[in-house]
Every structure is written in C-alpha cells, then in structure tokens.
Amino acid sequence: MKNLGEAPQEELATGERSTRNRVARSILDHGPSTVADLAGRLGLTQAAVRRHLDSLVSENVVEAREQRVYGARTRGRPAKVFALTDCGRDAFDQSYDTLAVDALRWIEENAGGEAAVAAFARDRIEAQAVAYAAAVEAAAPEERTEALAKALSADGYAATARSAPVGEQLCQHHCPVAHAAEKYPQLCEAETEVFSRLLGTHVQRLATIAHGDGVCTTFIPRGAPQGGTSPPPGDPPRDSTTQTRTTPSASASTAGRNPA
C-alpha cells in the first residue's frame, strides 16, 4: 500500500523537469544569473537551484561563467553566474536557424553579395518595426525605451529597459536569430539602425548574444539631441552582464560586427 503523500516516480520526475525548465527559462529571460538571483526569482532554496543547475550543466543546457566586473574589484572572487549554452538556446525556438543561414548564404552568393544580405536584413526589420513604431510613438518621451522593450518582448526577444548613470540600456535577453546573426552581423546592424531611428537618437550596441555575450545590450544616451547625434563623451556605463564590443565612436551602422 502506498504511503500517504507518496507520488509515483514519474510524477516526481515530471515535477523536477518542470522546475528545471523554469530555471532555464529564467536565465533566458533575465540573462546570466547567480544562484541567489534564481532562488529569489523562482521562490526556491539555493540548494534546490544548485541541484537543478547541476543537471542543466550536465545536459549542456547552461554553463558556469565568472561574473564580469568593471571598475574597482571588491575583495574575494567574482560571483559565478550561469548562462545558456547554444544548445540551451536551441531548446527554445531556434529550430529554423539552419534554414535561415542557408537562405542568407544563397542570397550572398547568388543575389548581390554582402549588400544584398544587408538589404534583406533592413527589409526584414522594417516589417517588424511597424509595430515597434506604433508602441514607441504612443508612449511619453521618457517611456519610449520601455515601450520598445515591451514591443520586442512580444516578438520573442525577452527585452527589458534599465536606467544607467547617463542614459538607458535596452537589454534583449533572447535572440530568436542568434545563430544566423553570428554569421551575418547585418541582422544586428539593421536592428540597431532601426532602434536609433525609433528613439530619435544615436544608440550604441555594447554586446550581442550572437558574439558570445549573455545579453544583447544597446546604450541610449540621456538628453542627446534628436537626429542620431553622438552620445555624451566618455564610455557608456557597463554592468556585470555586458561587455563592450564597440568603441565609443562606433556608429549604429557597424553595431554587431565582430572585431575579432
């Protein structure tokens, strides 16, 4: 006779898998996270989070990284963060990446080279930008970055907006076309150009998932004149989840290029 409260083994396994998927999804939505971050967001103990992370690491869904620290380093070792691997991202909604890369390769080889790929990238994002423009134009000026983040999230980019000392950061915690963008940075460049136009100012891409960062991060300067002018002098602020991939003078048209 089964003891009261004892669940069948398959039910226990299903519950474990469901919680494990919640952990992976939280990393997808919020970017590289510490054990404490995940425990707080999911209402789990840190011991439970570590158990699920151990399983996800063994399955090559997430990987441990040393948290990037900018500025003065405090005593002690940097906190360990967990980020999705390429395989982890594949488990969500990148099943058409191979087809996309093949199509872009065909365009490049048979329909005009890099210029044709860039034209395709611009046409693609312009079609998406119709909804983004409506959301941004309906928002108050100080709320436009947040409005753009919500519109991007509706398209699967899990985007957020956060304040920075001299501006804002638009963070995309997921990119449905990351693998294609890794090979064809024109996709990132066209997207950055659209962000600049929608927000009415020069923007600077600091990091991209396509090039190995945990989050696609775009810096929007505060109080910059309209019309795509440069941000205030000096480097834009960086946090522990981003790494600058461009120089302070980089324009939106080159954002997403891998300098390596």
PDB file of C-alpha atoms in Angstrom:
ATOM      1  CA  MET A   1       0.000   0.000   0.000  1.00  0.00           C
ATOM      2  CA  LYS A   2       1.340   3.402  -0.999  1.00  0.00           C
ATOM      3  CA  ASN A   3       2.132   5.778   1.851  1.00  0.00           C
ATOM      4  CA  LEU A   4       0.000   8.918   2.133  1.00  0.00           C
ATOM      5  CA  GLY A   5       1.544  11.719   0.126  1.00  0.00           C
ATOM      6  CA  GLU A   6       3.880   9.461  -1.813  1.00  0.00           C
ATOM      7  CA  ALA A   7       3.894  10.393  -5.503  1.00  0.00           C
ATOM      8  CA  PRO A   8       4.590   7.943  -8.328  1.00  0.00           C
ATOM      9  CA  GLN A   9       8.155   8.126  -9.628  1.00  0.00           C
ATOM     10  CA  GLU A  10       7.037   9.512 -12.996  1.00  0.00           C
ATOM     11  CA  GLU A  11       5.178  12.354 -11.266  1.00  0.00           C
ATOM     12  CA  LEU A  12       8.292  13.251  -9.285  1.00  0.00           C
ATOM     13  CA  ALA A  13      10.354  13.204 -12.467  1.00  0.00           C
ATOM     14  CA  THR A  14       7.831  15.414 -14.260  1.00  0.00           C
ATOM     15  CA  GLY A  15       7.861  17.926 -11.420  1.00  0.00           C
ATOM     16  CA  GLU A  16      11.659  18.009 -11.401  1.00  0.00           C
ATOM     17  CA  ARG A  17      11.747  18.584 -15.165  1.00  0.00           C
ATOM     18  CA  SER A  18       9.154  21.354 -14.913  1.00  0.00           C
ATOM     19  CA  THR A  19      11.164  23.176 -12.248  1.00  0.00           C
ATOM     20  CA  ARG A  20      14.367  22.662 -14.229  1.00  0.00           C
ATOM     21  CA  ASN A  21      12.697  24.230 -17.261  1.00  0.00           C
ATOM     22  CA  ARG A  22      11.665  27.198 -15.097  1.00  0.00           C
ATOM     23  CA  VAL A  23      15.294  27.673 -14.084  1.00  0.00           C
ATOM     24  CA  ALA A  24      16.441  27.612 -17.717  1.00  0.00           C
ATOM     25  CA  ARG A  25      13.631  29.947 -18.759  1.00  0.00           C
ATOM     26  CA  SER A  26      14.551  32.410 -16.018  1.00  0.00           C
ATOM     27  CA  ILE A  27      18.116  32.531 -17.343  1.00  0.00           C
ATOM     28  CA  LEU A  28      16.753  33.043 -20.857  1.00  0.00           C
ATOM     29  CA  ASP A  29      14.532  35.929 -19.747  1.00  0.00           C
ATOM     30  CA  HIS A  30      16.997  37.658 -17.409  1.00  0.00           C
ATOM     31  CA  GLY A  31      20.424  36.765 -18.760  1.00  0.00           C
ATOM     32  CA  PRO A  32      23.362  35.222 -16.859  1.00  0.00           C
ATOM     33  CA  SER A  33      22.270  34.748 -13.245  1.00  0.00           C
ATOM     34  CA  THR A  34      23.733  33.777  -9.898  1.00  0.00           C
ATOM     35  CA  VAL A  35      22.259  31.047  -7.723  1.00  0.00           C
ATOM     36  CA  ALA A  36      20.902  33.754  -5.413  1.00  0.00           C
ATOM     37  CA  ASP A  37      19.282  35.590  -8.351  1.00  0.00           C
ATOM     38  CA  LEU A  38      17.488  32.438  -9.489  1.00  0.00           C
ATOM     39  CA  ALA A  39      16.398  31.442  -5.977  1.00  0.00           C
ATOM     40  CA  GLY A  40      14.879  34.880  -5.412  1.00  0.00           C
ATOM     41  CA  ARG A  41      13.054  34.996  -8.745  1.00  0.00           C
ATOM     42  CA  LEU A  42      11.687  31.450  -8.578  1.00  0.00           C
ATOM     43  CA  GLY A  43      10.941  31.161  -4.858  1.00  0.00           C
ATOM     44  CA  LEU A  44      13.294  28.197  -4.446  1.00  0.00           C
ATOM     45  CA  THR A  45      16.039  27.476  -1.960  1.00  0.00           C
ATOM     46  CA  GLN A  46      19.583  27.981  -3.181  1.00  0.00           C
ATOM     47  CA  ALA A  47      20.243  24.283  -2.579  1.00  0.00           C
ATOM     48  CA  ALA A  48      17.359  23.371  -4.905  1.00  0.00           C
ATOM     49  CA  VAL A  49      18.584  25.801  -7.553  1.00  0.00           C
ATOM     50  CA  ARG A  50      22.088  24.317  -7.399  1.00  0.00           C
ATOM     51  CA  ARG A  51      20.664  20.827  -7.849  1.00  0.00           C
ATOM     52  CA  HIS A  52      18.769  21.857 -10.968  1.00  0.00           C
ATOM     53  CA  LEU A  53      21.760  23.799 -12.312  1.00  0.00           C
ATOM     54  CA  ASP A  54      23.967  20.725 -11.873  1.00  0.00           C
ATOM     55  CA  SER A  55      21.545  18.769 -14.050  1.00  0.00           C
ATOM     56  CA  LEU A  56      21.317  21.537 -16.645  1.00  0.00           C
ATOM     57  CA  VAL A  57      25.112  21.808 -16.798  1.00  0.00           C
ATOM     58  CA  SER A  58      25.420  18.043 -17.278  1.00  0.00           C
ATOM     59  CA  GLU A  59      22.890  18.284 -20.124  1.00  0.00           C
ATOM     60  CA  ASN A  60      24.874  21.160 -21.722  1.00  0.00           C
ATOM     61  CA  VAL A  61      21.887  23.475 -21.376  1.00  0.00           C
ATOM     62  CA  VAL A  62      23.665  26.012 -19.148  1.00  0.00           C
ATOM     63  CA  GLU A  63      27.298  26.754 -18.353  1.00  0.00           C
ATOM     64  CA  ALA A  64      29.010  28.432 -15.412  1.00  0.00           C
ATOM     65  CA  ARG A  65      30.953  31.634 -16.007  1.00  0.00           C
ATOM     66  CA  GLU A  66      32.860  34.072 -13.867  1.00  0.00           C
ATOM     67  CA  GLN A  67      30.799  37.228 -13.470  1.00  0.00           C
ATOM     68  CA  ARG A  68      32.339  40.163 -15.325  1.00  0.00           C
ATOM     69  CA  VAL A  69      33.189  43.055 -13.052  1.00  0.00           C
ATOM     70  CA  TYR A  70      34.017  46.539 -14.291  1.00  0.00           C
ATOM     71  CA  GLY A  71      35.685  49.262 -12.286  1.00  0.00           C
ATOM     72  CA  ALA A  72      37.209  48.652  -8.871  1.00  0.00           C
ATOM     73  CA  ARG A  73      37.130  44.975  -7.936  1.00  0.00           C
ATOM     74  CA  THR A  74      35.996  44.166  -4.414  1.00  0.00           C
ATOM     75  CA  ARG A  75      37.702  41.606  -2.223  1.00  0.00           C
ATOM     76  CA  GLY A  76      37.049  37.969  -2.885  1.00  0.00           C
ATOM     77  CA  ARG A  77      36.391  36.038  -6.048  1.00  0.00           C
ATOM     78  CA  PRO A  78      33.729  37.309  -8.505  1.00  0.00           C
ATOM     79  CA  ALA A  79      30.379  35.593  -8.205  1.00  0.00           C
ATOM     80  CA  LYS A  80      29.713  32.655 -10.505  1.00  0.00           C
ATOM     81  CA  VAL A  81      26.866  33.156 -12.970  1.00  0.00           C
ATOM     82  CA  PHE A  82      25.046  30.624 -15.123  1.00  0.00           C
ATOM     83  CA  ALA A  83      24.250  31.326 -18.780  1.00  0.00           C
ATOM     84  CA  LEU A  84      22.509  29.353 -21.508  1.00  0.00           C
ATOM     85  CA  THR A  85      24.720  27.496 -23.962  1.00  0.00           C
ATOM     86  CA  ASP A  86      23.987  27.439 -27.684  1.00  0.00           C
ATOM     87  CA  CYS A  87      22.328  24.061 -27.122  1.00  0.00           C
ATOM     88  CA  GLY A  88      20.223  25.597 -24.367  1.00  0.00           C
ATOM     89  CA  ARG A  89      19.007  28.346 -26.653  1.00  0.00           C
ATOM     90  CA  ASP A  90      18.272  25.781 -29.349  1.00  0.00           C
ATOM     91  CA  ALA A  91      15.852  24.104 -26.948  1.00  0.00           C
ATOM     92  CA  PHE A  92      13.584  27.148 -27.098  1.00  0.00           C
ATOM     93  CA  ASP A  93      12.801  28.494 -30.552  1.00  0.00           C
ATOM     94  CA  GLN A  94      15.805  28.465 -32.858  1.00  0.00           C
ATOM     95  CA  SER A  95      14.891  25.359 -34.839  1.00  0.00           C
ATOM     96  CA  TYR A  96      14.848  27.301 -38.126  1.00  0.00           C
ATOM     97  CA  ASP A  97      18.361  28.742 -37.753  1.00  0.00           C
ATOM     98  CA  THR A  98      19.932  26.315 -40.227  1.00  0.00           C
ATOM     99  CA  LEU A  99      17.340  27.194 -42.854  1.00  0.00           C
ATOM    100  CA  ALA A 100      17.876  30.919 -42.212  1.00  0.00           C
ATOM    101  CA  VAL A 101      21.646  30.648 -42.547  1.00  0.00           C
ATOM    102  CA  ASP A 102      21.310  28.612 -45.742  1.00  0.00           C
ATOM    103  CA  ALA A 103      18.937  31.200 -47.205  1.00  0.00           C
ATOM    104  CA  LEU A 104      21.251  34.091 -46.324  1.00  0.00           C
ATOM    105  CA  ARG A 105      24.224  32.236 -47.783  1.00  0.00           C
ATOM    106  CA  TRP A 106      22.299  31.742 -51.029  1.00  0.00           C
ATOM    107  CA  ILE A 107      21.419  35.451 -51.132  1.00  0.00           C
ATOM    108  CA  GLU A 108      25.062  36.383 -50.556  1.00  0.00           C
ATOM    109  CA  GLU A 109      26.389  34.029 -53.224  1.00  0.00           C
ATOM    110  CA  ASN A 110      23.699  34.463 -55.871  1.00  0.00           C
ATOM    111  CA  ALA A 111      21.936  37.763 -55.386  1.00  0.00           C
ATOM    112  CA  GLY A 112      24.484  40.501 -54.806  1.00  0.00           C
ATOM    113  CA  GLY A 113      26.905  39.637 -52.008  1.00  0.00           C
ATOM    114  CA  GLU A 114      27.007  41.389 -48.634  1.00  0.00           C
ATOM    115  CA  ALA A 115      24.995  44.346 -49.942  1.00  0.00           C
ATOM    116  CA  ALA A 116      22.100  42.020 -50.791  1.00  0.00           C
ATOM    117  CA  VAL A 117      22.227  40.453 -47.315  1.00  0.00           C
ATOM    118  CA  ALA A 118      22.186  43.938 -45.775  1.00  0.00           C
ATOM    119  CA  ALA A 119      19.189  44.900 -47.915  1.00  0.00           C
ATOM    120  CA  PHE A 120      17.353  41.764 -46.804  1.00  0.00           C
ATOM    121  CA  ALA A 121      18.181  42.497 -43.152  1.00  0.00           C
ATOM    122  CA  ARG A 122      16.851  46.056 -43.439  1.00  0.00           C
ATOM    123  CA  ASP A 123      13.662  44.918 -45.164  1.00  0.00           C
ATOM    124  CA  ARG A 124      13.086  42.248 -42.511  1.00  0.00           C
ATOM    125  CA  ILE A 125      13.453  44.579 -39.535  1.00  0.00           C
ATOM    126  CA  GLU A 126      11.453  47.340 -41.221  1.00  0.00           C
ATOM    127  CA  ALA A 127       8.495  44.963 -41.430  1.00  0.00           C
ATOM    128  CA  GLN A 128       8.804  44.225 -37.703  1.00  0.00           C
ATOM    129  CA  ALA A 129       9.358  47.889 -36.891  1.00  0.00           C
ATOM    130  CA  VAL A 130       5.822  48.884 -37.883  1.00  0.00           C
ATOM    131  CA  ALA A 131       4.517  47.537 -34.561  1.00  0.00           C
ATOM    132  CA  TYR A 132       7.534  48.885 -32.667  1.00  0.00           C
ATOM    133  CA  ALA A 133       6.981  52.379 -34.080  1.00  0.00           C
ATOM    134  CA  ALA A 134       3.335  52.383 -33.033  1.00  0.00           C
ATOM    135  CA  ALA A 135       4.290  51.418 -29.466  1.00  0.00           C
ATOM    136  CA  VAL A 136       7.072  53.993 -29.211  1.00  0.00           C
ATOM    137  CA  GLU A 137       5.037  56.850 -30.689  1.00  0.00           C
ATOM    138  CA  ALA A 138       2.186  56.187 -28.268  1.00  0.00           C
ATOM    139  CA  ALA A 139       4.499  56.478 -25.261  1.00  0.00           C
ATOM    140  CA  ALA A 140       5.686  59.586 -23.447  1.00  0.00           C
ATOM    141  CA  PRO A 141       9.278  60.557 -24.384  1.00  0.00           C
ATOM    142  CA  GLU A 142      10.708  59.296 -21.087  1.00  0.00           C
ATOM    143  CA  GLU A 143       8.925  55.950 -21.514  1.00  0.00           C
ATOM    144  CA  ARG A 144       9.869  55.173 -25.108  1.00  0.00           C
ATOM    145  CA  THR A 145      12.722  52.782 -24.347  1.00  0.00           C
ATOM    146  CA  GLU A 146      10.427  50.804 -22.043  1.00  0.00           C
ATOM    147  CA  ALA A 147       7.727  50.791 -24.741  1.00  0.00           C
ATOM    148  CA  LEU A 148      10.221  49.470 -27.297  1.00  0.00           C
ATOM    149  CA  ALA A 149      11.314  46.758 -24.841  1.00  0.00           C
ATOM    150  CA  LYS A 150       7.710  45.588 -24.421  1.00  0.00           C
ATOM    151  CA  ALA A 151       7.179  45.510 -28.179  1.00  0.00           C
ATOM    152  CA  LEU A 152      10.361  43.488 -28.647  1.00  0.00           C
ATOM    153  CA  SER A 153       9.263  41.062 -25.915  1.00  0.00           C
ATOM    154  CA  ALA A 154       6.056  40.440 -27.838  1.00  0.00           C
ATOM    155  CA  ASP A 155       8.287  39.257 -30.711  1.00  0.00           C
ATOM    156  CA  GLY A 156      10.199  36.834 -28.502  1.00  0.00           C
ATOM    157  CA  TYR A 157      13.231  38.944 -27.537  1.00  0.00           C
ATOM    158  CA  ALA A 158      12.564  38.943 -23.750  1.00  0.00           C
ATOM    159  CA  ALA A 159      13.601  42.609 -23.624  1.00  0.00           C
ATOM    160  CA  THR A 160      13.881  44.950 -20.651  1.00  0.00           C
ATOM    161  CA  ALA A 161      14.877  48.590 -20.150  1.00  0.00           C
ATOM    162  CA  ARG A 162      17.034  49.762 -17.276  1.00  0.00           C
ATOM    163  CA  SER A 163      18.388  53.104 -16.129  1.00  0.00           C
ATOM    164  CA  ALA A 164      22.086  53.925 -16.407  1.00  0.00           C
ATOM    165  CA  PRO A 165      24.010  56.912 -14.990  1.00  0.00           C
ATOM    166  CA  VAL A 166      23.971  58.869 -18.267  1.00  0.00           C
ATOM    167  CA  GLY A 167      21.230  57.112 -20.180  1.00  0.00           C
ATOM    168  CA  GLU A 168      19.402  53.813 -20.504  1.00  0.00           C
ATOM    169  CA  GLN A 169      20.199  50.265 -21.523  1.00  0.00           C
ATOM    170  CA  LEU A 170      17.879  48.236 -23.715  1.00  0.00           C
ATOM    171  CA  CYS A 171      18.583  44.569 -22.926  1.00  0.00           C
ATOM    172  CA  GLN A 172      17.400  41.684 -25.114  1.00  0.00           C
ATOM    173  CA  HIS A 173      17.805  38.507 -23.098  1.00  0.00           C
ATOM    174  CA  HIS A 174      16.918  36.272 -26.010  1.00  0.00           C
ATOM    175  CA  CYS A 175      17.519  36.457 -29.760  1.00  0.00           C
ATOM    176  CA  PRO A 176      15.490  34.113 -31.992  1.00  0.00           C
ATOM    177  CA  VAL A 177      18.034  34.560 -34.815  1.00  0.00           C
ATOM    178  CA  ALA A 178      21.268  34.478 -32.787  1.00  0.00           C
ATOM    179  CA  HIS A 179      22.919  31.733 -34.831  1.00  0.00           C
ATOM    180  CA  ALA A 180      22.137  33.473 -38.119  1.00  0.00           C
ATOM    181  CA  ALA A 181      23.344  36.801 -36.714  1.00  0.00           C
ATOM    182  CA  GLU A 182      26.625  35.183 -35.673  1.00  0.00           C
ATOM    183  CA  LYS A 183      27.402  34.540 -39.339  1.00  0.00           C
ATOM    184  CA  TYR A 184      25.573  37.564 -40.752  1.00  0.00           C
ATOM    185  CA  PRO A 185      26.010  40.626 -38.481  1.00  0.00           C
ATOM    186  CA  GLN A 186      23.969  42.670 -40.963  1.00  0.00           C
ATOM    187  CA  LEU A 187      20.946  41.446 -38.977  1.00  0.00           C
ATOM    188  CA  CYS A 188      22.268  43.153 -35.825  1.00  0.00           C
ATOM    189  CA  GLU A 189      23.299  46.273 -37.725  1.00  0.00           C
ATOM    190  CA  ALA A 190      19.890  46.754 -39.320  1.00  0.00           C
ATOM    191  CA  GLU A 191      18.178  46.268 -35.957  1.00  0.00           C
ATOM    192  CA  THR A 192      20.424  48.846 -34.291  1.00  0.00           C
ATOM    193  CA  GLU A 193      19.736  51.376 -37.052  1.00  0.00           C
ATOM    194  CA  VAL A 194      16.002  50.931 -36.512  1.00  0.00           C
ATOM    195  CA  PHE A 195      16.365  51.418 -32.749  1.00  0.00           C
ATOM    196  CA  SER A 196      18.233  54.661 -33.418  1.00  0.00           C
ATOM    197  CA  ARG A 197      15.506  55.939 -35.725  1.00  0.00           C
ATOM    198  CA  LEU A 198      12.624  54.910 -33.464  1.00  0.00           C
ATOM    199  CA  LEU A 199      14.182  56.524 -30.381  1.00  0.00           C
ATOM    200  CA  GLY A 200      15.349  59.604 -32.278  1.00  0.00           C
ATOM    201  CA  THR A 201      18.975  59.482 -31.154  1.00  0.00           C
ATOM    202  CA  HIS A 202      22.296  57.768 -31.743  1.00  0.00           C
ATOM    203  CA  VAL A 203      22.434  54.411 -29.954  1.00  0.00           C
ATOM    204  CA  GLN A 204      25.396  52.150 -29.302  1.00  0.00           C
ATOM    205  CA  ARG A 205      25.389  48.364 -29.285  1.00  0.00           C
ATOM    206  CA  LEU A 206      27.543  47.207 -26.377  1.00  0.00           C
ATOM    207  CA  ALA A 207      27.096  43.444 -26.562  1.00  0.00           C
ATOM    208  CA  THR A 208      25.320  40.766 -28.554  1.00  0.00           C
ATOM    209  CA  ILE A 209      24.268  37.205 -27.868  1.00  0.00           C
ATOM    210  CA  ALA A 210      25.459  36.342 -31.374  1.00  0.00           C
ATOM    211  CA  HIS A 211      29.037  37.122 -30.355  1.00  0.00           C
ATOM    212  CA  GLY A 212      29.035  35.256 -27.062  1.00  0.00           C
ATOM    213  CA  ASP A 213      27.607  37.764 -24.596  1.00  0.00           C
ATOM    214  CA  GLY A 214      24.808  36.783 -22.263  1.00  0.00           C
ATOM    215  CA  VAL A 215      22.546  39.645 -23.349  1.00  0.00           C
ATOM    216  CA  CYS A 216      22.183  41.930 -26.381  1.00  0.00           C
ATOM    217  CA  THR A 217      22.688  45.364 -24.822  1.00  0.00           C
ATOM    218  CA  THR A 218      22.096  48.728 -26.500  1.00  0.00           C
ATOM    219  CA  PHE A 219      23.029  52.009 -24.838  1.00  0.00           C
ATOM    220  CA  ILE A 220      20.686  55.002 -25.301  1.00  0.00           C
ATOM    221  CA  PRO A 221      22.185  58.301 -24.074  1.00  0.00           C
ATOM    222  CA  ARG A 222      20.030  60.578 -21.964  1.00  0.00           C
ATOM    223  CA  GLY A 223      19.291  64.059 -23.247  1.00  0.00           C
ATOM    224  CA  ALA A 224      21.065  63.648 -26.590  1.00  0.00           C
ATOM    225  CA  PRO A 225      19.775  65.918 -29.390  1.00  0.00           C
ATOM    226  CA  GLN A 226      17.419  64.303 -31.898  1.00  0.00           C
ATOM    227  CA  GLY A 227      18.667  63.094 -35.250  1.00  0.00           C
ATOM    228  CA  GLY A 228      21.260  60.456 -34.457  1.00  0.00           C
ATOM    229  CA  THR A 229      23.965  62.553 -32.818  1.00  0.00           C
ATOM    230  CA  SER A 230      26.737  61.046 -30.749  1.00  0.00           C
ATOM    231  CA  PRO A 231      26.316  60.168 -27.058  1.00  0.00           C
ATOM    232  CA  PRO A 232      27.983  62.246 -24.351  1.00  0.00           C
ATOM    233  CA  PRO A 233      31.811  61.995 -24.212  1.00  0.00           C
ATOM    234  CA  GLY A 234      33.279  59.005 -22.450  1.00  0.00           C
ATOM    235  CA  ASP A 235      32.428  55.349 -22.338  1.00  0.00           C
ATOM    236  CA  PRO A 236      28.807  54.398 -21.672  1.00  0.00           C
ATOM    237  CA  PRO A 237      28.239  52.514 -18.418  1.00  0.00           C
ATOM    238  CA  ARG A 238      28.677  48.770 -18.376  1.00  0.00           C
ATOM    239  CA  ASP A 239      27.320  46.226 -15.955  1.00  0.00           C
ATOM    240  CA  SER A 240      28.194  42.687 -14.987  1.00  0.00           C
ATOM    241  CA  THR A 241      26.196  41.107 -17.820  1.00  0.00           C
ATOM    242  CA  THR A 242      27.668  43.078 -20.705  1.00  0.00           C
ATOM    243  CA  GLN A 243      30.963  43.531 -22.414  1.00  0.00           C
ATOM    244  CA  THR A 244      31.717  46.397 -24.784  1.00  0.00           C
ATOM    245  CA  ARG A 245      32.095  45.127 -28.334  1.00  0.00           C
ATOM    246  CA  THR A 246      32.423  48.547 -29.989  1.00  0.00           C
ATOM    247  CA  THR A 247      34.343  51.734 -29.326  1.00  0.00           C
ATOM    248  CA  PRO A 248      32.647  54.896 -28.017  1.00  0.00           C
ATOM    249  CA  SER A 249      32.716  56.368 -31.521  1.00  0.00           C
ATOM    250  CA  ALA A 250      31.112  53.348 -33.189  1.00  0.00           C
ATOM    251  CA  SER A 251      28.028  54.131 -35.215  1.00  0.00           C
ATOM    252  CA  ALA A 252      24.815  52.167 -35.383  1.00  0.00           C
ATOM    253  CA  SER A 253      25.702  51.000 -38.887  1.00  0.00           C
ATOM    254  CA  THR A 254      28.601  48.918 -37.575  1.00  0.00           C
ATOM    255  CA  ALA A 255      26.969  47.558 -34.439  1.00  0.00           C
ATOM    256  CA  GLY A 256      27.027  43.775 -34.307  1.00  0.00           C
ATOM    257  CA  ARG A 257      30.276  43.385 -36.219  1.00  0.00           C
ATOM    258  CA  ASN A 258      32.661  41.042 -34.500  1.00  0.00           C
ATOM    259  CA  PRO A 259      36.041  42.794 -34.431  1.00  0.00           C
ATOM    260  CA  ALA A 260      37.879  39.533 -33.820  1.00  0.00           C
TER     261      ALA A 260
END
